[in-house]
Amino acid sequence: MTGFHEVRFPDAIARGATGGPGYDTTILATVAGFERRNANWSQARGRWDVGSGLKRREDFTTLIAFFRARQGRAYGFRFKDWTDFRGEAERIGTGDGATKAFQLVKRYTSGGEEVARLVKKPVAGTVAVHRDGIALASGWSVDAATGLITFASAPAPGAVITASFDFDVPVRFDTDQMDLSLDTYDHGSWPQIPIVEIRL
């Protein structure tokens, strides 16, 4: 079974998360000490521990309900990574006179290398689209569940399409078992709450 709930993990708890993007690399070393490295993933996959964000009794109650509603690892959900949640004037495509749909993308550039990250969970109400640097107030729509921008009329050939937006990460709990303790009447804890990014 696979499923996804279009609901965001509580921001008050997510704000204290630790973790971030990771890769899977196989390294083969020769007897002379040389290495051959094979990148098994072309895209990073995020992992976080949100246990440190659990501070108030209200958070405790909210988390229990959220975990039960997702049935542990069964259903994915949105998560705001407070270290990386915005794209600014991101180039999402070039018009060809026929294509109407463009996927939101965030690009990371360093040392002449560029990595494009597909953004499939934009935050509703935060998306702004530009064509050749001019803001478009209408003539397009965004699917907040897929990150697809669709124009009413295909942009002209050569038109540069950019977008600015906030976005969430699609994740799931990486455990089916809660490990809760009520330290005091007003404070509960779950020492480690692992969540992991999922591919959609």
PDB file of C-alpha atoms in Angstrom:
ATOM      1  CA  MET A   1       0.000   0.000   0.000  1.00  0.00           C
ATOM      2  CA  THR A   2       1.210   3.477  -0.799  1.00  0.00           C
ATOM      3  CA  GLY A   3      -0.535   6.665   0.158  1.00  0.00           C
ATOM      4  CA  PHE A   4       0.047  10.326   0.818  1.00  0.00           C
ATOM      5  CA  HIS A   5      -1.872  12.785   2.956  1.00  0.00           C
ATOM      6  CA  GLU A   6      -1.682  16.433   1.881  1.00  0.00           C
ATOM      7  CA  VAL A   7      -1.128  17.628   5.433  1.00  0.00           C
ATOM      8  CA  ARG A   8       1.969  19.229   6.947  1.00  0.00           C
ATOM      9  CA  PHE A   9       3.816  17.925   9.976  1.00  0.00           C
ATOM     10  CA  PRO A  10       3.281  20.429  12.835  1.00  0.00           C
ATOM     11  CA  ASP A  11       5.586  23.414  12.309  1.00  0.00           C
ATOM     12  CA  ALA A  12       6.114  23.944  16.037  1.00  0.00           C
ATOM     13  CA  ILE A  13       7.758  20.508  16.270  1.00  0.00           C
ATOM     14  CA  ALA A  14       9.480  20.571  12.862  1.00  0.00           C
ATOM     15  CA  ARG A  15      11.317  23.786  13.751  1.00  0.00           C
ATOM     16  CA  GLY A  16      13.598  21.856  16.116  1.00  0.00           C
ATOM     17  CA  ALA A  17      14.495  19.096  13.635  1.00  0.00           C
ATOM     18  CA  THR A  18      18.033  17.894  13.024  1.00  0.00           C
ATOM     19  CA  GLY A  19      19.187  16.223   9.824  1.00  0.00           C
ATOM     20  CA  GLY A  20      19.250  17.009   6.128  1.00  0.00           C
ATOM     21  CA  PRO A  21      20.009  15.603   2.676  1.00  0.00           C
ATOM     22  CA  GLY A  22      22.066  12.453   2.194  1.00  0.00           C
ATOM     23  CA  TYR A  23      23.382  10.299  -0.640  1.00  0.00           C
ATOM     24  CA  ASP A  24      24.265   6.652  -1.172  1.00  0.00           C
ATOM     25  CA  THR A  25      27.794   6.110  -2.505  1.00  0.00           C
ATOM     26  CA  THR A  26      29.642   2.830  -3.018  1.00  0.00           C
ATOM     27  CA  ILE A  27      33.420   3.125  -2.581  1.00  0.00           C
ATOM     28  CA  LEU A  28      35.819   0.466  -3.828  1.00  0.00           C
ATOM     29  CA  ALA A  29      39.399   0.837  -2.594  1.00  0.00           C
ATOM     30  CA  THR A  30      42.400  -0.841  -4.212  1.00  0.00           C
ATOM     31  CA  VAL A  31      45.333  -2.275  -2.260  1.00  0.00           C
ATOM     32  CA  ALA A  32      47.328   0.780  -3.396  1.00  0.00           C
ATOM     33  CA  GLY A  33      44.815   3.100  -1.737  1.00  0.00           C
ATOM     34  CA  PHE A  34      43.113   4.418  -4.865  1.00  0.00           C
ATOM     35  CA  GLU A  35      39.337   4.667  -4.858  1.00  0.00           C
ATOM     36  CA  ARG A  36      36.539   4.138  -7.319  1.00  0.00           C
ATOM     37  CA  ARG A  37      33.355   5.863  -6.249  1.00  0.00           C
ATOM     38  CA  ASN A  38      29.912   5.092  -7.614  1.00  0.00           C
ATOM     39  CA  ALA A  39      27.028   7.454  -6.865  1.00  0.00           C
ATOM     40  CA  ASN A  40      24.003   5.171  -6.510  1.00  0.00           C
ATOM     41  CA  TRP A  41      21.560   8.081  -6.248  1.00  0.00           C
ATOM     42  CA  SER A  42      21.503  11.088  -8.534  1.00  0.00           C
ATOM     43  CA  GLN A  43      19.260  12.939  -6.076  1.00  0.00           C
ATOM     44  CA  ALA A  44      19.674  13.413  -2.351  1.00  0.00           C
ATOM     45  CA  ARG A  45      17.214  11.890   0.095  1.00  0.00           C
ATOM     46  CA  GLY A  46      16.571  13.760   3.312  1.00  0.00           C
ATOM     47  CA  ARG A  47      16.435  12.260   6.794  1.00  0.00           C
ATOM     48  CA  TRP A  48      15.539  14.122   9.957  1.00  0.00           C
ATOM     49  CA  ASP A  49      15.002  13.549  13.650  1.00  0.00           C
ATOM     50  CA  VAL A  50      12.206  15.769  14.929  1.00  0.00           C
ATOM     51  CA  GLY A  51      12.295  14.535  18.532  1.00  0.00           C
ATOM     52  CA  SER A  52      14.069  17.637  19.846  1.00  0.00           C
ATOM     53  CA  GLY A  53      11.167  19.820  18.692  1.00  0.00           C
ATOM     54  CA  LEU A  54       8.765  18.181  21.124  1.00  0.00           C
ATOM     55  CA  LYS A  55       8.576  20.670  23.989  1.00  0.00           C
ATOM     56  CA  ARG A  56       5.019  21.316  25.206  1.00  0.00           C
ATOM     57  CA  ARG A  57       2.154  19.087  26.244  1.00  0.00           C
ATOM     58  CA  GLU A  58       0.090  20.475  23.354  1.00  0.00           C
ATOM     59  CA  ASP A  59       2.827  19.280  20.971  1.00  0.00           C
ATOM     60  CA  PHE A  60       2.705  15.871  22.610  1.00  0.00           C
ATOM     61  CA  THR A  61      -1.045  15.574  22.049  1.00  0.00           C
ATOM     62  CA  THR A  62      -0.786  16.859  18.466  1.00  0.00           C
ATOM     63  CA  LEU A  63       1.991  14.389  17.642  1.00  0.00           C
ATOM     64  CA  ILE A  64       0.047  11.390  18.941  1.00  0.00           C
ATOM     65  CA  ALA A  65      -2.933  12.303  16.760  1.00  0.00           C
ATOM     66  CA  PHE A  66      -0.693  12.979  13.748  1.00  0.00           C
ATOM     67  CA  PHE A  67       1.150   9.663  14.100  1.00  0.00           C
ATOM     68  CA  ARG A  68      -2.070   7.672  14.492  1.00  0.00           C
ATOM     69  CA  ALA A  69      -3.665   9.374  11.479  1.00  0.00           C
ATOM     70  CA  ARG A  70      -0.636   8.485   9.316  1.00  0.00           C
ATOM     71  CA  GLN A  71      -0.627   4.926  10.733  1.00  0.00           C
ATOM     72  CA  GLY A  72       3.102   5.001  11.363  1.00  0.00           C
ATOM     73  CA  ARG A  73       5.014   4.448   8.116  1.00  0.00           C
ATOM     74  CA  ALA A  74       1.890   3.786   6.038  1.00  0.00           C
ATOM     75  CA  TYR A  75       1.110   7.302   4.792  1.00  0.00           C
ATOM     76  CA  GLY A  76       3.392  10.087   3.664  1.00  0.00           C
ATOM     77  CA  PHE A  77       2.920  13.738   4.589  1.00  0.00           C
ATOM     78  CA  ARG A  78       4.429  17.192   4.073  1.00  0.00           C
ATOM     79  CA  PHE A  79       7.354  18.442   6.123  1.00  0.00           C
ATOM     80  CA  LYS A  80       8.858  21.923   6.229  1.00  0.00           C
ATOM     81  CA  ASP A  81      12.643  21.717   6.255  1.00  0.00           C
ATOM     82  CA  TRP A  82      13.392  25.040   7.935  1.00  0.00           C
ATOM     83  CA  THR A  83      16.939  25.012   6.513  1.00  0.00           C
ATOM     84  CA  ASP A  84      15.779  24.832   2.877  1.00  0.00           C
ATOM     85  CA  PHE A  85      12.183  25.659   1.973  1.00  0.00           C
ATOM     86  CA  ARG A  86      12.261  28.405  -0.673  1.00  0.00           C
ATOM     87  CA  GLY A  87      13.085  28.798  -4.347  1.00  0.00           C
ATOM     88  CA  GLU A  88      13.831  32.291  -5.698  1.00  0.00           C
ATOM     89  CA  ALA A  89      13.501  33.097  -9.421  1.00  0.00           C
ATOM     90  CA  GLU A  90      14.144  29.469 -10.334  1.00  0.00           C
ATOM     91  CA  ARG A  91      14.320  28.706 -14.063  1.00  0.00           C
ATOM     92  CA  ILE A  92      11.681  26.048 -14.736  1.00  0.00           C
ATOM     93  CA  GLY A  93      11.691  26.022 -18.530  1.00  0.00           C
ATOM     94  CA  THR A  94      11.857  27.747 -21.893  1.00  0.00           C
ATOM     95  CA  GLY A  95       8.824  28.225 -24.100  1.00  0.00           C
ATOM     96  CA  ASP A  96       8.567  26.362 -27.416  1.00  0.00           C
ATOM     97  CA  GLY A  97       5.125  27.531 -28.509  1.00  0.00           C
ATOM     98  CA  ALA A  98       3.540  24.176 -27.699  1.00  0.00           C
ATOM     99  CA  THR A  99       4.379  23.156 -24.121  1.00  0.00           C
ATOM    100  CA  LYS A 100       1.928  24.417 -21.501  1.00  0.00           C
ATOM    101  CA  ALA A 101       3.050  22.499 -18.399  1.00  0.00           C
ATOM    102  CA  PHE A 102       6.303  23.069 -16.501  1.00  0.00           C
ATOM    103  CA  GLN A 103       7.540  21.317 -13.358  1.00  0.00           C
ATOM    104  CA  LEU A 104       8.738  23.444 -10.460  1.00  0.00           C
ATOM    105  CA  VAL A 105      12.459  22.965  -9.899  1.00  0.00           C
ATOM    106  CA  LYS A 106      15.028  24.276  -7.436  1.00  0.00           C
ATOM    107  CA  ARG A 107      18.625  24.441  -8.667  1.00  0.00           C
ATOM    108  CA  TYR A 108      21.753  24.215  -6.540  1.00  0.00           C
ATOM    109  CA  THR A 109      24.975  25.520  -8.099  1.00  0.00           C
ATOM    110  CA  SER A 110      28.499  25.206  -6.739  1.00  0.00           C
ATOM    111  CA  GLY A 111      31.918  25.117  -8.406  1.00  0.00           C
ATOM    112  CA  GLY A 112      30.471  25.025 -11.885  1.00  0.00           C
ATOM    113  CA  GLU A 113      28.217  22.059 -11.091  1.00  0.00           C
ATOM    114  CA  GLU A 114      24.419  22.281 -10.987  1.00  0.00           C
ATOM    115  CA  VAL A 115      21.907  19.904  -9.450  1.00  0.00           C
ATOM    116  CA  ALA A 116      18.205  20.274 -10.233  1.00  0.00           C
ATOM    117  CA  ARG A 117      15.718  19.201  -7.554  1.00  0.00           C
ATOM    118  CA  LEU A 118      12.128  18.557  -8.591  1.00  0.00           C
ATOM    119  CA  VAL A 119       9.707  20.389  -6.309  1.00  0.00           C
ATOM    120  CA  LYS A 120       6.432  18.486  -6.067  1.00  0.00           C
ATOM    121  CA  LYS A 121       4.936  19.980  -2.914  1.00  0.00           C
ATOM    122  CA  PRO A 122       4.808  23.772  -3.277  1.00  0.00           C
ATOM    123  CA  VAL A 123       2.991  25.695  -0.561  1.00  0.00           C
ATOM    124  CA  ALA A 124      -0.320  27.038  -1.841  1.00  0.00           C
ATOM    125  CA  GLY A 125      -0.405  30.819  -2.140  1.00  0.00           C
ATOM    126  CA  THR A 126       3.379  31.266  -2.301  1.00  0.00           C
ATOM    127  CA  VAL A 127       4.003  30.610  -6.012  1.00  0.00           C
ATOM    128  CA  ALA A 128       4.843  33.546  -8.299  1.00  0.00           C
ATOM    129  CA  VAL A 129       5.527  32.989 -12.009  1.00  0.00           C
ATOM    130  CA  HIS A 130       7.505  35.218 -14.378  1.00  0.00           C
ATOM    131  CA  ARG A 131       7.963  35.141 -18.132  1.00  0.00           C
ATOM    132  CA  ASP A 132      11.112  36.894 -19.339  1.00  0.00           C
ATOM    133  CA  GLY A 133      11.310  38.611 -15.969  1.00  0.00           C
ATOM    134  CA  ILE A 134       7.745  39.962 -16.075  1.00  0.00           C
ATOM    135  CA  ALA A 135       5.355  38.825 -13.323  1.00  0.00           C
ATOM    136  CA  LEU A 136       2.264  37.013 -14.567  1.00  0.00           C
ATOM    137  CA  ALA A 137      -0.799  37.721 -12.457  1.00  0.00           C
ATOM    138  CA  SER A 138      -3.000  35.343 -14.442  1.00  0.00           C
ATOM    139  CA  GLY A 139      -2.976  32.876 -17.313  1.00  0.00           C
ATOM    140  CA  TRP A 140      -1.457  30.049 -15.299  1.00  0.00           C
ATOM    141  CA  SER A 141      -2.288  27.699 -12.447  1.00  0.00           C
ATOM    142  CA  VAL A 142      -0.296  25.541 -10.054  1.00  0.00           C
ATOM    143  CA  ASP A 143      -1.105  22.075  -8.744  1.00  0.00           C
ATOM    144  CA  ALA A 144       0.019  22.187  -5.099  1.00  0.00           C
ATOM    145  CA  ALA A 145       0.025  18.372  -4.951  1.00  0.00           C
ATOM    146  CA  THR A 146       2.420  17.873  -7.890  1.00  0.00           C
ATOM    147  CA  GLY A 147       4.280  21.153  -8.404  1.00  0.00           C
ATOM    148  CA  LEU A 148       3.130  21.403 -12.011  1.00  0.00           C
ATOM    149  CA  ILE A 149       2.640  24.900 -13.482  1.00  0.00           C
ATOM    150  CA  THR A 150       0.117  24.931 -16.337  1.00  0.00           C
ATOM    151  CA  PHE A 151      -0.363  27.872 -18.703  1.00  0.00           C
ATOM    152  CA  ALA A 152      -3.653  28.643 -20.427  1.00  0.00           C
ATOM    153  CA  SER A 153      -1.642  29.341 -23.595  1.00  0.00           C
ATOM    154  CA  ALA A 154       1.783  27.903 -24.363  1.00  0.00           C
ATOM    155  CA  PRO A 155       4.616  30.435 -23.835  1.00  0.00           C
ATOM    156  CA  ALA A 156       6.207  31.681 -27.051  1.00  0.00           C
ATOM    157  CA  PRO A 157       9.417  30.053 -28.307  1.00  0.00           C
ATOM    158  CA  GLY A 158      12.432  31.261 -26.354  1.00  0.00           C
ATOM    159  CA  ALA A 159      10.424  32.731 -23.463  1.00  0.00           C
ATOM    160  CA  VAL A 160      12.229  32.080 -20.173  1.00  0.00           C
ATOM    161  CA  ILE A 161       9.880  30.864 -17.437  1.00  0.00           C
ATOM    162  CA  THR A 162      10.915  31.355 -13.816  1.00  0.00           C
ATOM    163  CA  ALA A 163       9.121  30.859 -10.525  1.00  0.00           C
ATOM    164  CA  SER A 164       9.545  31.749  -6.862  1.00  0.00           C
ATOM    165  CA  PHE A 165       7.876  29.600  -4.210  1.00  0.00           C
ATOM    166  CA  ASP A 166       7.960  28.007  -0.780  1.00  0.00           C
ATOM    167  CA  PHE A 167       7.872  24.228  -0.688  1.00  0.00           C
ATOM    168  CA  ASP A 168       7.501  21.233   1.598  1.00  0.00           C
ATOM    169  CA  VAL A 169       9.294  17.885   1.434  1.00  0.00           C
ATOM    170  CA  PRO A 170       7.261  14.682   1.011  1.00  0.00           C
ATOM    171  CA  VAL A 171       8.222  12.398   3.902  1.00  0.00           C
ATOM    172  CA  ARG A 172       7.001   9.533   6.071  1.00  0.00           C
ATOM    173  CA  PHE A 173       7.734   8.337   9.573  1.00  0.00           C
ATOM    174  CA  ASP A 174      10.587   5.832   9.572  1.00  0.00           C
ATOM    175  CA  THR A 175       9.081   3.858  12.425  1.00  0.00           C
ATOM    176  CA  ASP A 176       5.795   2.142  13.184  1.00  0.00           C
ATOM    177  CA  GLN A 177       6.283   2.352  16.934  1.00  0.00           C
ATOM    178  CA  MET A 178       5.941   5.413  19.136  1.00  0.00           C
ATOM    179  CA  ASP A 179       8.356   5.572  22.068  1.00  0.00           C
ATOM    180  CA  LEU A 180       6.632   8.027  24.348  1.00  0.00           C
ATOM    181  CA  SER A 181       7.191   9.053  27.935  1.00  0.00           C
ATOM    182  CA  LEU A 182       5.411  11.653  30.003  1.00  0.00           C
ATOM    183  CA  ASP A 183       8.227  13.294  31.949  1.00  0.00           C
ATOM    184  CA  THR A 184       5.962  15.695  33.836  1.00  0.00           C
ATOM    185  CA  TYR A 185       2.337  16.686  33.585  1.00  0.00           C
ATOM    186  CA  ASP A 186       3.244  19.481  31.182  1.00  0.00           C
ATOM    187  CA  HIS A 187       6.071  17.842  29.268  1.00  0.00           C
ATOM    188  CA  GLY A 188       6.322  14.619  27.293  1.00  0.00           C
ATOM    189  CA  SER A 189       9.108  13.230  25.159  1.00  0.00           C
ATOM    190  CA  TRP A 190       9.860  10.869  22.310  1.00  0.00           C
ATOM    191  CA  PRO A 191      13.683  10.901  22.182  1.00  0.00           C
ATOM    192  CA  GLN A 192      14.048  10.061  18.498  1.00  0.00           C
ATOM    193  CA  ILE A 193      11.362  10.633  15.896  1.00  0.00           C
ATOM    194  CA  PRO A 194      12.821   9.607  12.522  1.00  0.00           C
ATOM    195  CA  ILE A 195      11.294  10.818   9.277  1.00  0.00           C
ATOM    196  CA  VAL A 196      12.597  10.163   5.784  1.00  0.00           C
ATOM    197  CA  GLU A 197      12.012  11.765   2.395  1.00  0.00           C
ATOM    198  CA  ILE A 198      10.003   9.725  -0.110  1.00  0.00           C
ATOM    199  CA  ARG A 199      10.113   9.723  -3.901  1.00  0.00           C
ATOM    200  CA  LEU A 200       6.881  10.658  -5.648  1.00  0.00           C
TER     201      LEU A 200
END
